[in-house]
Amino acid sequence: MKQNSVQSKTILITGSKLGEEAKKILTKNNFQIIYTEDYASSSEIAFISKQKQIDGLIVRKGIIDREVINSSNKLKIIVKHGVGYNNIDIDAATNLNIPVLITVGANSQSVAEHVLTLMLVLFKRILLNHKGLTCNRNWNRDINQGEELYKKNVGIIGFGRIGSKIVDLLKPLQMNILVFDPFLSIKDIPKSVKLVDNLELLLKESDIISVNCPLNKDTFHLLGKNEFLLMKKNSYIINTSRGEVIDENALIDALQENRIAGAGIDVFEMEPPNFIHNKLLQLNNVVTTPHIAGITKESFDRMGVSAANMIVGFFKNGLEKIEDKAIVNLRK
């Protein structure tokens, strides 16, 4: 094979959609694109992968377990269409020397804006007033009175690209910002932000908390019954990271017992959630969205282009020469 040329390769997208620009990048470089159904099971993904003997995998939805990773003898690279890679068996990929990459930064602006949106919807009681007006024809302007975000205390758990963009968006509101991130020091954060050295302090002082940390063994159920007991009764929590960072049953109990004021939830422990039995979908003090914080028209295109460029770069020139790469495993 000549340098900078690519023989025909097959790329599987776990999900039924990829941005148009990303598709153009792959097809013009001689890649065949195939898709799974949305939220296909691991077995279904593995079946397609084995049948087509895929060369690369772009992960949007579904669980990429050991069965999937072992299903194609030709699989050489896995790219996450996003940043959260908890649905990929990293150990299985590493054992086969398959690099796993993520599209860092492509959706951080979108997530940060979603966090701000949920804050405003919760504090201004937008949904309660909307339902009262459209469903109950209620023009009582006093029963669901909103609050200002101005100079409130906001706690951010996890201060990466998303956390820093949230801070930028909140500057005009002059909010007091607390950050808990055990991997950072004072020199890593803006002077306007207070870095706290324990989660307990952040929970006690914050009027609203935004969860923006990755899911791993240390953050699984990071927030549970004891943590909700520490929060102010008039405080809110927003989760746009991963559902399993919060003990969902403990959150439901805290909301039902009015131990906290409300929640903005974009992610669930089980996705899609059980639409009949999951009480987060039934409570009036909860605003929910279907894991869309990082998926705007702009960010979806950016993630797709980033993933496509990583795939093309890998097969053209190898892993080390991929520009703007973020490798999860196989770090030297």
XYZ file of C-alpha atoms in Angstrom:
332
model
C 0.000 0.000 0.000
C 1.336 3.424 -0.919
C 1.988 6.052 1.744
C -1.099 8.192 2.490
C -3.432 5.878 0.538
C -6.096 3.699 2.080
C -7.347 0.418 0.732
C -11.078 -0.127 1.108
C -12.005 -0.423 4.790
C -15.316 -1.045 6.542
C -16.384 1.205 9.407
C -19.329 0.313 11.645
C -21.327 3.115 13.291
C -23.271 1.992 16.361
C -26.393 4.009 15.709
C -28.318 4.946 12.614
C -26.823 8.374 11.973
C -23.581 10.156 11.188
C -23.082 13.786 10.158
C -22.950 14.542 6.435
C -19.448 16.049 6.541
C -18.156 13.038 8.468
C -19.669 10.695 5.878
C -17.999 12.668 3.078
C -14.608 12.420 4.790
C -14.904 8.648 5.110
C -16.358 7.897 1.685
C -13.902 10.054 -0.259
C -11.097 8.146 1.494
C -12.457 4.793 0.345
C -14.231 3.718 3.557
C -17.469 1.763 3.457
C -19.906 2.879 6.177
C -22.436 0.527 7.765
C -24.783 1.176 10.672
C -26.530 -0.647 13.481
C -30.025 0.123 14.663
C -30.304 2.672 17.470
C -29.524 1.042 20.822
C -28.742 -2.317 19.242
C -27.729 -4.957 21.779
C -24.114 -6.015 22.145
C -24.937 -9.333 20.500
C -26.506 -7.573 17.528
C -23.488 -5.282 17.163
C -21.145 -8.265 17.430
C -23.116 -10.166 14.774
C -22.808 -7.320 12.259
C -19.156 -6.805 13.122
C -18.350 -10.487 12.595
C -20.422 -10.769 9.438
C -18.826 -7.691 7.821
C -15.382 -8.158 9.414
C -15.158 -4.468 10.207
C -11.861 -2.576 10.280
C -12.966 0.282 12.521
C -15.741 1.146 14.945
C -17.310 4.542 15.673
C -19.314 4.231 18.873
C -22.437 6.347 19.281
C -24.847 4.073 21.135
C -24.862 0.613 22.680
C -22.517 -1.413 24.869
C -19.208 -2.354 23.276
C -18.263 -5.378 25.335
C -15.664 -8.116 24.908
C -17.934 -10.027 22.506
C -18.101 -7.024 20.167
C -14.398 -6.275 20.366
C -13.472 -9.905 19.630
C -16.019 -10.306 16.837
C -13.904 -9.031 13.927
C -10.373 -10.251 13.301
C -9.741 -7.071 11.309
C -10.796 -4.523 13.942
C -7.923 -2.083 14.439
C -9.398 1.082 16.013
C -12.364 2.221 18.126
C -13.413 5.883 18.241
C -16.075 7.205 20.614
C -18.426 9.735 19.020
C -18.204 11.829 22.197
C -16.111 11.711 25.356
C -17.787 9.259 27.733
C -16.305 5.818 27.093
C -17.816 3.854 29.993
C -19.819 1.801 27.470
C -16.600 0.404 25.960
C -14.655 -2.503 27.470
C -11.283 -0.779 27.578
C -9.473 -3.824 29.006
C -10.695 -6.033 26.156
C -9.531 -3.486 23.577
C -6.173 -3.062 25.287
C -5.594 -6.821 25.419
C -5.920 -6.890 21.634
C -3.777 -3.762 21.210
C -6.758 -1.857 19.768
C -6.578 1.874 20.518
C -9.687 3.605 21.865
C -9.956 7.327 21.053
C -12.462 9.989 22.065
C -13.548 13.227 20.399
C -12.411 15.559 23.170
C -13.866 19.052 23.232
C -16.286 18.572 20.353
C -19.397 18.848 22.520
C -18.233 20.766 25.613
C -19.931 24.023 24.562
C -23.200 22.195 23.938
C -23.136 20.490 27.340
C -22.279 23.725 29.139
C -25.191 25.525 27.469
C -27.501 22.644 28.397
C -26.446 22.937 32.036
C -27.254 26.656 32.013
C -30.600 25.930 30.348
C -31.553 23.400 33.019
C -30.541 25.862 35.725
C -32.828 28.522 34.279
C -35.737 26.142 33.680
C -35.546 24.896 37.274
C -35.046 28.250 38.993
C -37.688 30.028 36.918
C -40.189 27.128 37.332
C -40.685 27.170 33.567
C -42.248 23.726 33.197
C -44.579 24.112 36.177
C -45.850 27.435 34.859
C -46.146 26.086 31.317
C -48.185 23.085 32.485
C -50.331 25.250 34.719
C -51.118 27.571 31.841
C -51.654 25.033 29.045
C -53.112 22.077 30.966
C -54.965 23.722 33.856
C -55.675 27.176 32.334
C -54.208 28.604 35.529
C -53.238 32.286 35.480
C -52.146 32.382 39.121
C -48.820 34.201 38.940
C -47.849 33.595 42.573
C -47.959 29.829 43.133
C -44.868 28.892 41.091
C -42.724 31.924 41.734
C -39.229 31.696 40.289
C -35.836 32.638 41.708
C -32.825 34.483 40.366
C -29.531 32.778 39.619
C -27.786 36.069 40.357
C -25.089 35.643 43.048
C -26.246 32.151 43.986
C -23.673 29.497 44.900
C -23.065 26.915 42.200
C -21.002 23.797 42.827
C -19.290 22.062 39.915
C -18.170 18.468 40.391
C -15.448 17.772 37.835
C -13.691 20.707 36.206
C -12.593 19.747 32.711
C -13.487 21.436 29.434
C -17.208 21.423 30.242
C -16.771 22.809 33.744
C -14.597 25.662 32.505
C -17.148 26.573 29.820
C -19.925 26.568 32.433
C -17.905 29.115 34.406
C -17.618 31.319 31.303
C -21.374 31.206 30.745
C -22.150 32.067 34.376
C -19.876 35.131 34.592
C -22.620 37.687 33.774
C -24.732 36.273 36.631
C -21.959 36.911 39.184
C -22.498 33.505 40.748
C -20.155 32.205 43.434
C -18.540 29.123 41.930
C -17.185 26.209 43.943
C -15.302 23.364 42.276
C -14.509 19.888 43.556
C -11.996 17.976 41.482
C -9.351 15.895 43.301
C -7.109 15.912 40.218
C -6.702 19.689 40.129
C -4.789 22.259 42.137
C -5.432 25.975 42.598
C -3.145 26.844 39.678
C -5.440 24.851 37.331
C -8.551 26.980 37.855
C -9.506 30.645 37.299
C -9.039 33.065 40.186
C -12.777 33.693 40.243
C -13.423 30.050 41.186
C -13.022 28.525 44.643
C -11.461 25.047 44.665
C -12.695 23.013 47.646
C -10.752 20.003 48.894
C -13.745 17.884 49.881
C -17.109 17.111 48.353
C -18.942 17.588 51.631
C -18.182 21.311 51.729
C -19.403 21.828 48.165
C -22.646 19.988 48.882
C -23.351 22.014 52.022
C -22.691 25.434 50.499
C -24.147 25.140 46.986
C -27.582 26.334 45.865
C -27.215 24.368 42.666
C -24.813 21.565 41.782
C -23.685 20.508 38.315
C -22.237 17.006 37.922
C -19.616 16.958 35.168
C -17.205 14.183 36.144
C -16.559 10.986 34.151
C -17.950 7.654 35.278
C -15.400 5.254 36.740
C -15.004 3.015 39.778
C -14.356 6.056 41.981
C -17.360 8.079 40.803
C -19.968 5.282 40.635
C -22.805 6.427 42.964
C -20.638 9.339 44.057
C -23.867 11.013 45.150
C -26.252 8.953 47.258
C -28.452 9.172 50.357
C -25.782 10.623 52.652
C -24.743 13.235 50.104
C -28.319 14.410 49.516
C -28.752 14.820 53.282
C -25.867 17.309 53.239
C -27.434 19.514 50.565
C -29.611 22.527 51.278
C -33.335 21.832 51.196
C -33.808 24.591 48.616
C -30.950 23.384 46.390
C -30.984 21.734 42.982
C -28.813 19.147 41.260
C -28.095 18.804 37.548
C -26.532 15.721 35.966
C -25.276 15.815 32.390
C -22.375 13.371 32.927
C -23.449 9.746 33.363
C -26.486 8.388 35.164
C -24.541 5.997 37.364
C -22.648 8.830 39.059
C -25.857 9.389 41.046
C -27.708 6.705 42.995
C -31.011 7.172 41.189
C -33.178 5.616 43.919
C -31.568 7.845 46.544
C -32.192 10.885 44.337
C -35.850 9.940 43.910
C -36.245 9.577 47.680
C -34.604 12.966 48.278
C -36.912 14.615 45.750
C -40.090 12.945 47.006
C -39.275 13.799 50.624
C -38.387 17.410 49.686
C -34.860 17.042 51.053
C -33.753 18.950 47.950
C -35.792 21.304 45.782
C -35.400 19.681 42.375
C -33.215 18.161 39.693
C -32.312 18.524 36.036
C -31.518 15.086 34.625
C -30.127 14.420 31.158
C -28.686 10.964 31.926
C -30.111 7.877 33.610
C -28.733 4.729 35.212
C -30.567 2.720 32.546
C -30.939 4.232 29.094
C -33.517 4.503 27.762
C -35.213 4.582 31.194
C -38.310 2.592 32.064
C -40.983 5.061 30.954
C -43.661 3.523 33.190
C -41.804 2.893 36.436
C -39.002 5.482 36.573
C -40.303 8.128 38.971
C -37.877 10.774 37.748
C -40.175 11.053 34.737
C -43.203 11.639 36.959
C -42.075 14.172 39.559
C -43.042 17.831 39.193
C -39.727 19.063 40.598
C -37.649 17.284 37.953
C -36.794 18.394 34.413
C -35.595 15.574 32.181
C -34.032 15.344 28.730
C -33.015 12.190 26.773
C -29.194 12.357 27.025
C -29.018 15.219 24.549
C -26.832 17.734 26.403
C -23.890 17.094 24.108
C -25.879 16.654 20.917
C -26.664 19.886 19.129
C -26.555 20.278 15.364
C -23.148 21.901 15.652
C -21.595 19.498 18.152
C -22.946 16.435 16.355
C -21.173 17.556 13.218
C -17.969 18.347 15.123
C -17.930 14.948 16.832
C -18.525 13.148 13.559
C -15.809 15.069 11.714
C -13.355 14.486 14.560
C -14.135 10.750 14.634
C -13.882 10.446 10.847
C -10.556 12.292 10.732
C -9.145 10.021 13.424
C -10.197 6.929 11.469
C -8.707 8.231 8.221
C -5.532 9.444 9.908
C -5.015 6.117 11.643
C -5.276 4.016 8.497
C -3.227 6.477 6.435
C -0.347 7.272 8.740
C -0.738 5.328 11.985
C -1.781 6.211 15.502
C 1.094 8.484 16.424
C 0.470 10.942 13.583
C -3.228 11.536 14.235
C -3.782 15.234 14.877
C -5.689 16.321 18.010
C -5.973 12.742 19.198
C -7.131 11.750 22.686
C -6.217 8.138 23.397
C -7.918 6.395 26.292
C -5.656 3.339 26.370
C -2.283 2.186 25.008
C -0.589 5.249 26.469
C 3.180 5.024 26.349
